[in-house]
XYZ file of C-alpha atoms in Angstrom:
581
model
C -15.846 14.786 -7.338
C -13.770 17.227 -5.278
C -16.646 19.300 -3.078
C -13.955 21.205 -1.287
C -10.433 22.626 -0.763
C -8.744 24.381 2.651
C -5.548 25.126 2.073
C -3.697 26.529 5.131
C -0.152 28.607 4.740
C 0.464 26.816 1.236
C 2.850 29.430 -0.628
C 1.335 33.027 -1.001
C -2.197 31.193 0.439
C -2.628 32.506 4.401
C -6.004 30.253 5.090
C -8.508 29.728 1.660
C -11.090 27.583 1.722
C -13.374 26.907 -1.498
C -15.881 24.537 -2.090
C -16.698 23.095 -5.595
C -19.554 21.953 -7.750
C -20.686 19.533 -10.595
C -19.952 20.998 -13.857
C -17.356 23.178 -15.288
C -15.110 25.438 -12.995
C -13.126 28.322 -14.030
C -10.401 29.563 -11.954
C -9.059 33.419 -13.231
C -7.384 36.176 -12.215
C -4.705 38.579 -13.207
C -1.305 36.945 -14.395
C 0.879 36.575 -11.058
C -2.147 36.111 -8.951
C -1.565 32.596 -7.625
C -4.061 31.037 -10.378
C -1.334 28.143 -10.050
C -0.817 28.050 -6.407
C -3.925 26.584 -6.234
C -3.505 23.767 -8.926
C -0.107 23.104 -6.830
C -1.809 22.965 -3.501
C -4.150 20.419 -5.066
C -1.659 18.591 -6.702
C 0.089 18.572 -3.266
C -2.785 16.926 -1.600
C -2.910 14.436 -4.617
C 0.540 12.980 -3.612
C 2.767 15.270 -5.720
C 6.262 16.341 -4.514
C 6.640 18.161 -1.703
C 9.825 20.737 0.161
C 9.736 23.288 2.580
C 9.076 25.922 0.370
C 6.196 25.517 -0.339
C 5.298 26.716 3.330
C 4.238 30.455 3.786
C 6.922 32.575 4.948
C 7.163 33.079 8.922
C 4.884 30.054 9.271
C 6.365 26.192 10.622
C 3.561 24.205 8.395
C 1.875 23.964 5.141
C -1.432 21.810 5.277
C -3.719 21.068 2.076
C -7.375 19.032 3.009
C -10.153 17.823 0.688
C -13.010 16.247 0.359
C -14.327 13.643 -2.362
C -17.498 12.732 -3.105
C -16.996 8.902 -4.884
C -19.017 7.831 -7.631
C -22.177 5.971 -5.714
C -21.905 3.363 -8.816
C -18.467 2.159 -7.632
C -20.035 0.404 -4.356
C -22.577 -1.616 -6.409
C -19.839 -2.844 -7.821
C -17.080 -3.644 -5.540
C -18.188 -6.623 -3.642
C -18.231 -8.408 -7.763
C -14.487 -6.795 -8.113
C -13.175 -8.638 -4.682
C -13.419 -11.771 -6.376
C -9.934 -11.109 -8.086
C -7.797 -9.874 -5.624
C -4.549 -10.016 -7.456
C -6.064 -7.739 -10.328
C -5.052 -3.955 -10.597
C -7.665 -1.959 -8.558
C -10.744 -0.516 -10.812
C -11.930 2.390 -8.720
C -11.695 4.341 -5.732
C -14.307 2.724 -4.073
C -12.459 -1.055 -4.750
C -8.865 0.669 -3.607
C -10.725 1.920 -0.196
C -11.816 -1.794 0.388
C -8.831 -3.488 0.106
C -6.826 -1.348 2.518
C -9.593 -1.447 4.795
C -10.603 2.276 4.426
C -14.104 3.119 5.245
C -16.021 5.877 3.053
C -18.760 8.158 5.093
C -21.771 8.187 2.840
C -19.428 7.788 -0.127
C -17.039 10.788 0.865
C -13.617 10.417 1.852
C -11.108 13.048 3.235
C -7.856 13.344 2.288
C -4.791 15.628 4.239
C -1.490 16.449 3.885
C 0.997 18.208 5.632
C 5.152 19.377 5.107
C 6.813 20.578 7.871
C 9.938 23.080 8.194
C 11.868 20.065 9.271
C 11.339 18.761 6.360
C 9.103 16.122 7.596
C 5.382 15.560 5.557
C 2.467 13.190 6.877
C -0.911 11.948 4.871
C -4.226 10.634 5.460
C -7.096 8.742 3.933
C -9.183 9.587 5.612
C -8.528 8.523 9.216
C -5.731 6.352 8.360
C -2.151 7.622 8.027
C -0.669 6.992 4.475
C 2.747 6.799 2.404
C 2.845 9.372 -0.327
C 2.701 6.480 -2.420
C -0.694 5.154 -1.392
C -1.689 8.739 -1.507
C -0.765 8.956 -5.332
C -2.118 5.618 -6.098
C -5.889 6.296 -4.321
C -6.034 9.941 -6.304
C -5.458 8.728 -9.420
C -8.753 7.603 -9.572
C -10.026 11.109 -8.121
C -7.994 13.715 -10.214
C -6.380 14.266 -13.966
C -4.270 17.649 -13.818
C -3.324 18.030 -17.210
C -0.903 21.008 -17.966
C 2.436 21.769 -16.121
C 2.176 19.751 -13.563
C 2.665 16.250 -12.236
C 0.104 14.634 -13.186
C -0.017 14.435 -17.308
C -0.562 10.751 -18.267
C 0.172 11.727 -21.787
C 3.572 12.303 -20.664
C 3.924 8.257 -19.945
C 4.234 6.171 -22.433
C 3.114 3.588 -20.575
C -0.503 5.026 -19.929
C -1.153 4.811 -23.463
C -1.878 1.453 -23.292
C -4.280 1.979 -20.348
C -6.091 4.926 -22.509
C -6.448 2.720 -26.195
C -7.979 -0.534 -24.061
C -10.587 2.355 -22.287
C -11.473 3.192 -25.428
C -11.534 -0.478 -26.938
C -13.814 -1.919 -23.744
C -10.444 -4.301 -23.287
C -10.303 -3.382 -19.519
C -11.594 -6.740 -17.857
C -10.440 -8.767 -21.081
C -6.709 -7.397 -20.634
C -6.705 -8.255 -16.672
C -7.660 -11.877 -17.480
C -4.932 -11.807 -19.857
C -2.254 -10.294 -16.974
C -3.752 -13.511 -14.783
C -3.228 -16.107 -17.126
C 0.257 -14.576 -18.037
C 1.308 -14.475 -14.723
C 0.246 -18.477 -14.416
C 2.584 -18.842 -17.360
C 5.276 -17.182 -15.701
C 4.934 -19.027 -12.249
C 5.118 -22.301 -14.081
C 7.831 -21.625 -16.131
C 10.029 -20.443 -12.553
C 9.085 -23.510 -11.143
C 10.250 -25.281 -14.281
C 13.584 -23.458 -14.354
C 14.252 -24.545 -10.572
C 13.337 -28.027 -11.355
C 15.604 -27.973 -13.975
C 19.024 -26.527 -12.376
C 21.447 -28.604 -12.630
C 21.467 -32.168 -11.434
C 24.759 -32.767 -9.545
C 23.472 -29.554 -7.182
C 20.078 -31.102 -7.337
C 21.961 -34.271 -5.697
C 24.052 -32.661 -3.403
C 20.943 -31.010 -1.947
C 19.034 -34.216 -1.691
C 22.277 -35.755 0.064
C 22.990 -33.100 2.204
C 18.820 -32.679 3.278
C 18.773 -36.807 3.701
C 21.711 -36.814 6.307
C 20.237 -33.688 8.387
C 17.238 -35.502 8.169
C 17.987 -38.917 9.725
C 20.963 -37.569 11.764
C 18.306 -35.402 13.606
C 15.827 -38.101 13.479
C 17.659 -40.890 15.043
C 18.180 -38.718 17.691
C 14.807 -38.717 18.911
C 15.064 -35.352 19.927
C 11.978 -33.914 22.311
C 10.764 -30.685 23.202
C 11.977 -29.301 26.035
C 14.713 -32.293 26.595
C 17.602 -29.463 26.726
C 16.246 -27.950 29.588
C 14.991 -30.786 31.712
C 18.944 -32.733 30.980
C 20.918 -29.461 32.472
C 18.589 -29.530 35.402
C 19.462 -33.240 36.114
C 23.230 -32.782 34.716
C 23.075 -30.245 37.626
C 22.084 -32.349 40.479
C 23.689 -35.287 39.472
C 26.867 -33.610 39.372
C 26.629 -31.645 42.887
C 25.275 -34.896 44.756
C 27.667 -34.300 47.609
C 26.649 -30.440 48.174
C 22.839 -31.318 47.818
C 23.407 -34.415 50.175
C 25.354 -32.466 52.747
C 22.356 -29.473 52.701
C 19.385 -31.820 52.872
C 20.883 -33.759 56.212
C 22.160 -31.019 57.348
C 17.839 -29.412 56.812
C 16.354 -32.771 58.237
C 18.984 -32.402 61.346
C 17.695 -28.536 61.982
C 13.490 -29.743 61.592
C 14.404 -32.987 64.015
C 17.313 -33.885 65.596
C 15.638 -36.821 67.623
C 13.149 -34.163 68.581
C 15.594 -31.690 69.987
C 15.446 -29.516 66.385
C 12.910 -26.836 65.050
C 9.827 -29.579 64.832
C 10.281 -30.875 68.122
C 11.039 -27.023 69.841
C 7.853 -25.838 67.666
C 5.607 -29.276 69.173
C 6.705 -28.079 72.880
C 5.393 -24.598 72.306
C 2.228 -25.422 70.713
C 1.543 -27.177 74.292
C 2.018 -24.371 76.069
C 0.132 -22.664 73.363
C -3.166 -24.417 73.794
C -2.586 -24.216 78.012
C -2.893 -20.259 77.157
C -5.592 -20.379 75.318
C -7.544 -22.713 77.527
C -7.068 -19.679 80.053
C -8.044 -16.686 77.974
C -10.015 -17.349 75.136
C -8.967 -14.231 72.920
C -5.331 -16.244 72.171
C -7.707 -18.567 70.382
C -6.675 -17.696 66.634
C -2.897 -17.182 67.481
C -3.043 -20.760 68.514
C -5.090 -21.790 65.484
C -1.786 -19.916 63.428
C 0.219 -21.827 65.702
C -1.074 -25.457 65.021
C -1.098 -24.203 61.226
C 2.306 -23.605 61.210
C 3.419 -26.781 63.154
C 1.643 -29.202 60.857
C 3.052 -27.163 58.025
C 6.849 -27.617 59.327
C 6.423 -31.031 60.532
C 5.119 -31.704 57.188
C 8.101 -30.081 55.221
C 10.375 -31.903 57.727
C 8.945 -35.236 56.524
C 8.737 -34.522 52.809
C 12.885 -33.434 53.768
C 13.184 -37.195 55.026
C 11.688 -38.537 51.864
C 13.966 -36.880 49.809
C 16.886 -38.125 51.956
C 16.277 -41.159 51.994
C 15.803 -41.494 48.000
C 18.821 -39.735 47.350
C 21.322 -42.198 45.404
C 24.253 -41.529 43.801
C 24.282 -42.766 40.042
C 27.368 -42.495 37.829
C 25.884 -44.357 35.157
C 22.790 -41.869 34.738
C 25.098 -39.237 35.314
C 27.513 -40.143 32.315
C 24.348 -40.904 30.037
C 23.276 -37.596 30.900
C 26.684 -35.891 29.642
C 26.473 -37.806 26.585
C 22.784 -37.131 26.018
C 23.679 -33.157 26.160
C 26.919 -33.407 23.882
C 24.802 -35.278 21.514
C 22.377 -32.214 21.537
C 25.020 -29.574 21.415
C 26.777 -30.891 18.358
C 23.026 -30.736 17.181
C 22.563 -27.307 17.662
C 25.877 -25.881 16.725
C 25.086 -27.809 12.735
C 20.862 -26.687 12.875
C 20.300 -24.357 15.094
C 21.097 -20.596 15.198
C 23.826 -20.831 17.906
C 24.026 -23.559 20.808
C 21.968 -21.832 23.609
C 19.270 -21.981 21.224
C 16.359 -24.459 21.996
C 15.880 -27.643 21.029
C 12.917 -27.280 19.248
C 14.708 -25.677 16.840
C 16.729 -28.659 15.873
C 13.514 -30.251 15.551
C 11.569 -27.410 13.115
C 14.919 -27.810 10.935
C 14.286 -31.319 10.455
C 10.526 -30.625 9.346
C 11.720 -27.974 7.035
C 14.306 -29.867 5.697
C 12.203 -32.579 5.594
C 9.495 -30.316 3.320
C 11.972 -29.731 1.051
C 13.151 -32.843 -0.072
C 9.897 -33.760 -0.614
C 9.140 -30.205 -2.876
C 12.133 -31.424 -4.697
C 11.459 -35.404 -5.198
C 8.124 -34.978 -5.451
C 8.795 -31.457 -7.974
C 11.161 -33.826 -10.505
C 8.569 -36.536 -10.765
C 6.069 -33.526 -11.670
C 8.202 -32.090 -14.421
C 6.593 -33.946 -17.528
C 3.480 -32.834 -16.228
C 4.417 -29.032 -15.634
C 6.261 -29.234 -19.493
C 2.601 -30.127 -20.668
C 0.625 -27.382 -18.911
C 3.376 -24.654 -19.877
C 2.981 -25.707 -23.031
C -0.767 -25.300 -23.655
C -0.583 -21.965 -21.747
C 1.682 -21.038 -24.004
C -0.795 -21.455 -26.772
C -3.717 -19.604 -25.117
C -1.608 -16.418 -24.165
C 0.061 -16.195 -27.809
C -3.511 -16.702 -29.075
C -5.236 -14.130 -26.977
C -2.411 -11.738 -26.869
C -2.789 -11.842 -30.584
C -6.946 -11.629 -30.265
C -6.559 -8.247 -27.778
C -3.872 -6.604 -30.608
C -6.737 -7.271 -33.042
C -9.250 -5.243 -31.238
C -5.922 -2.892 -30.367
C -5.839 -2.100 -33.951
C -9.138 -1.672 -34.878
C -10.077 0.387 -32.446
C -6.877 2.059 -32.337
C -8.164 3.557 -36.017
C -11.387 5.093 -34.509
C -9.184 6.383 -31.553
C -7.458 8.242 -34.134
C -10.121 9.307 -36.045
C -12.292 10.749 -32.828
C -9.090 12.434 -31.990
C -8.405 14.421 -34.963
C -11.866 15.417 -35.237
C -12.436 17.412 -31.739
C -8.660 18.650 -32.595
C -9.346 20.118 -35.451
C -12.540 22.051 -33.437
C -9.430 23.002 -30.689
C -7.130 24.852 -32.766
C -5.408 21.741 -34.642
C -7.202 22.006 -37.810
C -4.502 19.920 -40.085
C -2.773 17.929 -36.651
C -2.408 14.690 -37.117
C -2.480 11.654 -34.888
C -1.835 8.034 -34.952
C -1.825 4.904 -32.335
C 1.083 2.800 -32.800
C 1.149 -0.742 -32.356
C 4.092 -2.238 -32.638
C 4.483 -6.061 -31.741
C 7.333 -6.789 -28.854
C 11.122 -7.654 -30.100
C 11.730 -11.295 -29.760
C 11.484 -14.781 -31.043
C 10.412 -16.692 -28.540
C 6.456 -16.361 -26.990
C 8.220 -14.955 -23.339
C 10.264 -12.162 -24.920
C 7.326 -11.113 -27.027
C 4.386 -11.296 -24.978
C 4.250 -9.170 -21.479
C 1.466 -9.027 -18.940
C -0.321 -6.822 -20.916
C -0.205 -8.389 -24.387
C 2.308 -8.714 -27.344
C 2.218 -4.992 -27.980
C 4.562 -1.532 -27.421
C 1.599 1.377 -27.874
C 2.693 4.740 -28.140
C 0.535 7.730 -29.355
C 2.029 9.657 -32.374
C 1.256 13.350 -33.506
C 2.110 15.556 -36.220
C 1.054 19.594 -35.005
C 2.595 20.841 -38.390
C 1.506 19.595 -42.133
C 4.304 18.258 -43.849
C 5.940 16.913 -40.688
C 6.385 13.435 -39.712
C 4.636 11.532 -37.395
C 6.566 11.571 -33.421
C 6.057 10.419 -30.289
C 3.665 12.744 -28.231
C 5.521 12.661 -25.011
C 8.387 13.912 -26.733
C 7.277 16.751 -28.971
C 4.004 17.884 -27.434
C 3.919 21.441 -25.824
C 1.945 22.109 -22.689
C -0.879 23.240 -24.368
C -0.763 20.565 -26.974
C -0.564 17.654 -24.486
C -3.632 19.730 -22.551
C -5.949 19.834 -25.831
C -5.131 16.183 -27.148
C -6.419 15.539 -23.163
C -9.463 16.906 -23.845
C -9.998 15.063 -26.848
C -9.490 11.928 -25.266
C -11.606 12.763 -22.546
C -14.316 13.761 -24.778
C -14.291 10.720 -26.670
C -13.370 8.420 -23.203
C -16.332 9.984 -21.301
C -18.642 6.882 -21.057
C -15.235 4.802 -20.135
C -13.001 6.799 -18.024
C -13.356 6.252 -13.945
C -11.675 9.568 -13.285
C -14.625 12.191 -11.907
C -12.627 15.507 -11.592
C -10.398 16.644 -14.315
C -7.640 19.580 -13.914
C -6.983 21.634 -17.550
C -4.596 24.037 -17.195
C -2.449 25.893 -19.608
C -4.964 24.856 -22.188
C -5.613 27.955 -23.498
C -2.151 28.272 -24.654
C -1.599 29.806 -28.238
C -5.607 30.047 -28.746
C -8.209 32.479 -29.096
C -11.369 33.481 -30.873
C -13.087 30.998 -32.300
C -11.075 28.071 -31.015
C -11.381 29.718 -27.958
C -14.868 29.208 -27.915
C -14.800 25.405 -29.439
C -12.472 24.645 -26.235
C -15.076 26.248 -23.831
C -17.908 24.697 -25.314
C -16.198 21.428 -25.189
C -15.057 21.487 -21.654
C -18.884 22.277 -20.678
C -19.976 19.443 -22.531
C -17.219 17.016 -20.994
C -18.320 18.492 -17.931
C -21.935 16.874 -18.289
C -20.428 13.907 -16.730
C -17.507 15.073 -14.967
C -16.494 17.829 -12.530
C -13.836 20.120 -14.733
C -12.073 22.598 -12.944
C -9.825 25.148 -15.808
C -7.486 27.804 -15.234
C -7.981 30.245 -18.082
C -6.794 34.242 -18.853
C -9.559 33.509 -21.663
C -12.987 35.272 -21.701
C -13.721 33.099 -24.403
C -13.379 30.036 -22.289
C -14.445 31.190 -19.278
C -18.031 32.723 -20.342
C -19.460 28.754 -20.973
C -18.521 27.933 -17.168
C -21.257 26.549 -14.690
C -19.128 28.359 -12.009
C -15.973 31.012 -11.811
C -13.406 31.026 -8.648
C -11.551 34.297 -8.867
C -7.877 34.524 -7.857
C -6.153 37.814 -6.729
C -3.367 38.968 -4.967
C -2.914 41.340 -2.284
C -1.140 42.937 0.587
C -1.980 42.098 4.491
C -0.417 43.388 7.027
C 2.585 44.105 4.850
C 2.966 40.691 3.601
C 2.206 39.586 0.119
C -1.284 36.996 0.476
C -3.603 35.119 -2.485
C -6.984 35.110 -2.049
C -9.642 32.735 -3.377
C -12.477 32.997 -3.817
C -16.049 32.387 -5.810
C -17.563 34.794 -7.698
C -20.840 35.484 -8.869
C -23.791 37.689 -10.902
C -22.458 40.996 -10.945
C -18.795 40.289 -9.533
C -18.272 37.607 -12.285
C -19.700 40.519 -14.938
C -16.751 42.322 -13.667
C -14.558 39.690 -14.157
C -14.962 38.657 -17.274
C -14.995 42.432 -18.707
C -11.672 42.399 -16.907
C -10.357 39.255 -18.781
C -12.176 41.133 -22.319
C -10.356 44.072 -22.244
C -8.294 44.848 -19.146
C -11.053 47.084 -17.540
C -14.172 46.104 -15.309
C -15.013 49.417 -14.558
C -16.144 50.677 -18.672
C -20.030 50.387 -19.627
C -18.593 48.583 -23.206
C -16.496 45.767 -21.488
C -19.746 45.266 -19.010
C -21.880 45.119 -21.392
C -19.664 42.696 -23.787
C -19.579 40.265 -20.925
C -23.384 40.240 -20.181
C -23.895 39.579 -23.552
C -20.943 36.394 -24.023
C -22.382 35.389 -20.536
C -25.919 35.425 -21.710
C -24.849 33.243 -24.807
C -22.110 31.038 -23.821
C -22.810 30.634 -20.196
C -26.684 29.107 -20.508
């Protein structure tokens, strides 16, 4: 349920904020007011299209918030629903889980911006959104039925979704979509398993020579790096020979170099300090540093002396590394790339000549499983357009009964089910079933049946919404629904029936309807009056609620064009007084 709107330099709107209840809402005022500024700001916020101008003149930003109060049902529920994570989110509360979006005592904020620049942003609450998450999480918060965005009727493809609400087919139609998809996985892996056999061959060829090239090898990591290091020592004995004797003759020298100088002045050293006690920890440094150096200078020695010369280990070397490059320039993304990555394109390699030998020997096997899937998705596809049909009759008959009560005495309308084009069990069937469903509608006696989406007028498509929501109450997720235009070509009587059925929808839902129609807007729980004005010589909307005496005024306004005349008062006390209890 939406509990309320701020809507901040959003067209004509300087700063509005409203805030909503259960039940039915009416939103009037005069024509030109901004009554649909306010269904565009929400359908902003719901994900809808965005652009610059849509930002109040002389301002940089446009900014739409609101908050939702989810269904407290949906969270009993969702831990159950996590079991099937590949299934088609049920509710708000599941869709919030799964993208690891916490609700604050089930109420969630949602904002959206557009920029000048051109630029828009969007949270859930405190996580920043793509406008298609955004559109995705609302749908199961809003229905704005009318001339905007959001009219499902308009989709062919929600039709389906609609009939198997009204059937009970939800959870029976998602198992379907699992076990179709386990057809369709197996029959991929089939297909690959059966390309053809000479390429088949000459991938198992050219996988079993990368393989045991690589392999006999013997390849380790890190061997690269540790084989240029020798390569380069090996190769530069002379250099490294000539500096190491040329270190060891600096540190000795028959005790004439740095070690033997360094041994003379620690002497005098401790003489000093033997004299004046407060040279006691330079000589301690002292001593430090000669046992360091004469250390160094023998570890220099050691080296020396174990310094050989080896062509042999020197060539293997060479040979060792070209062995390795030729490696690396066939398996490895260029040759300064590590060795290791020789090595993981021998496992992979390795992982798919397996997938491959062991995948052929498997194929009899996967042939039998495709098979009996095959029979349990034809069967139940069949079994779901069953139920399809039969309740696809009722549909139609609940339909044309709250129509005719709208202003559609005589209207016609139809479900069709029409089984997929094909011959073979994979064209027919789809994730969904074997059927195409499409709803059908005749407005006019005498005319033929015709696709809704195609023929419907705004009003039309508004008041067949409203008889599928009356009849989809107990079924339908959606909490808030949006009517507007739906008082298009009506009045008197029908007027009425529409009122009185959008307060009874509104029993279980929060409706929110933009009306010129007294009629309709007398059996509201609440009114929100829109107006237009001038400020500061620029042109501004207000909204705002209304209430007793102001919402007399109102609807004697909406009566009769005058809210000032004791008849038009008194006519909308008395319509109040009978409609609005």
């Amino acid at each position: 349920m939406l509990e309320d709107l701020h809507i901040k330099d959003f067209a004509l709107i300087d700063d509005a904020h409203i805030e909503f209840s259960h039940g039915f809402t009416v939103l009037s005022g005069e024509t030109g007011a901004g009554k649909s500024l306010l269904i565009g700001a929400l359908s902003f916020l719901l994900g809808g299209k965005s652009g610059t101008e849509q930002i109040r003149a002389g301002c940089h930003e446009a900014t739409v918030s609101g908050t939702f109060l989810l269904d407290g049902r949906e969270a009993a529920l969702q831990a159950d629903s996590m079991a099937q994570d590949d299934d088609e989110c049920r509710s708000a509360a599941e869709w919030l889980f799964r993208h690891g979006i916490a609700a604050e005592d089930n109420r969630i904020l949602l904002r959206r911006y557009v920029r000048d620049n051109g630029k828009t942003g969007a949270w859930i609450g405190d996580t920043a959104v793509t406008r298609a998450d955004l559109a995705a999480f609302s749908a199961f918060l809003v229905d704005i039925h009318g001339q905007h965005e959001h009219q499902s009727l308009m989709k062919v493809t929600e039709h389906r979704r609609f009939l198997d609400s009204f059937a009970g087919l939800h959870e029976r139609v998602s198992a379907f979509t699992a076990l179709y998809a386990d057809l369709v996985a197996k029959r991929k892996r089939l297909d690959e398993l059966d390309a053809d056999d000479a390429g088949r061959a000459q991938k198992i060829e050219m996988l079993t020579f990368a393989i045991k090239e690589i392999t006999d090898a013997k390849l380790k990591a890190g061997e690269d790096k540790a084989l240029d290091d020798e390569e380069t020592k090996l190769s530069s004995f002379e250099k490294l020979y000539a500096d190491i004797t040329s270190l060891n003759a600096a540190l000795d020298a028959g005790g004439e170099g740095v070690v033997g100088l360094l041994k003379r002045i620690r002497g005098t050293a401790q003489h000093a300090c033997a004299l004046d006690k407060s040279l006691e920890a330079l000589q301690q440094r002292l001593e430090t540093a000669f046992y360091e150096l004469d250390d160094i200078a023998g570890e220099y020695k050691h080296y020396e002396h174990g310094l050989v010369f080896d062509p042999d280990r020197l060539a293997q070397v060479q040979e060792r590394l070209t062995l390795i490059y030729n490696l690396k320039k066939k398996y490895a993304a260029s040759v300064s790339a590590p060795v290791e990555d020789v090595i993981a394109y021998a496992e992979n390699a390795q992982r798919q000549f397996d997938s491959i030998v062991g995948g052929a020997a498997g194929k009899e096997q996967l042939r039998s499983e495709i098979a009996a899937l095959e029979k349990r998705v034809y069967a139940e596809a069949k079994a779901i357009s069953a139920e399809r049909k039969t309740a696809a009759a009722a549909m139609a008959q609940g339909v044309e009964q709250v129509l005719s009560q709208l202003g559609m005495k005589g209207t016609r309308f139809s479900v069709s089910i029409v089984e997929k084009n094909g011959t073979e069990l994979e064209q027919k069937c789809g994730p969904y079933g074997i059927d195409n469903i499409e709803f059908l509608i005749s407005a006019n006696s005498g005319e033929p049946l015709r696709g809704l989406a195609k023929i419907a007028s705004g009003g039309e498509l508004s008041r067949v919404m409203l008889a599928l929501k009356t009849i989809l109450a107990g079924s339908d997720p959606v909490q808030t629904l949006v009517f507007d235009e739906i008082d298009t070509g009506i009045g008197g009587e029908v007027a009425v029936s529409v009122g009185t059925h959008l307060k009874k929808l509104a029993k279980n839902r929060q409706v929110l309807c933009i009306t010129h129609l007294a009629s309709i807007a007398v059996c509201a729980d609440n009114q929100v009056k829109i107006e237009k004005g001038m400020n500061a010589g620029a042109t501004q909307t207000r909204v705002f609620p209304i209430a007793a005496d102001a919402r007399v005024q109102e609807i004697a306004r909406m009566l009769s064009g005058d809210s000032d005349s004791a008849e038009s008062l008194e006519h909308a006390r008395s319509m109040l007084q009978r409609f609005g209890a």
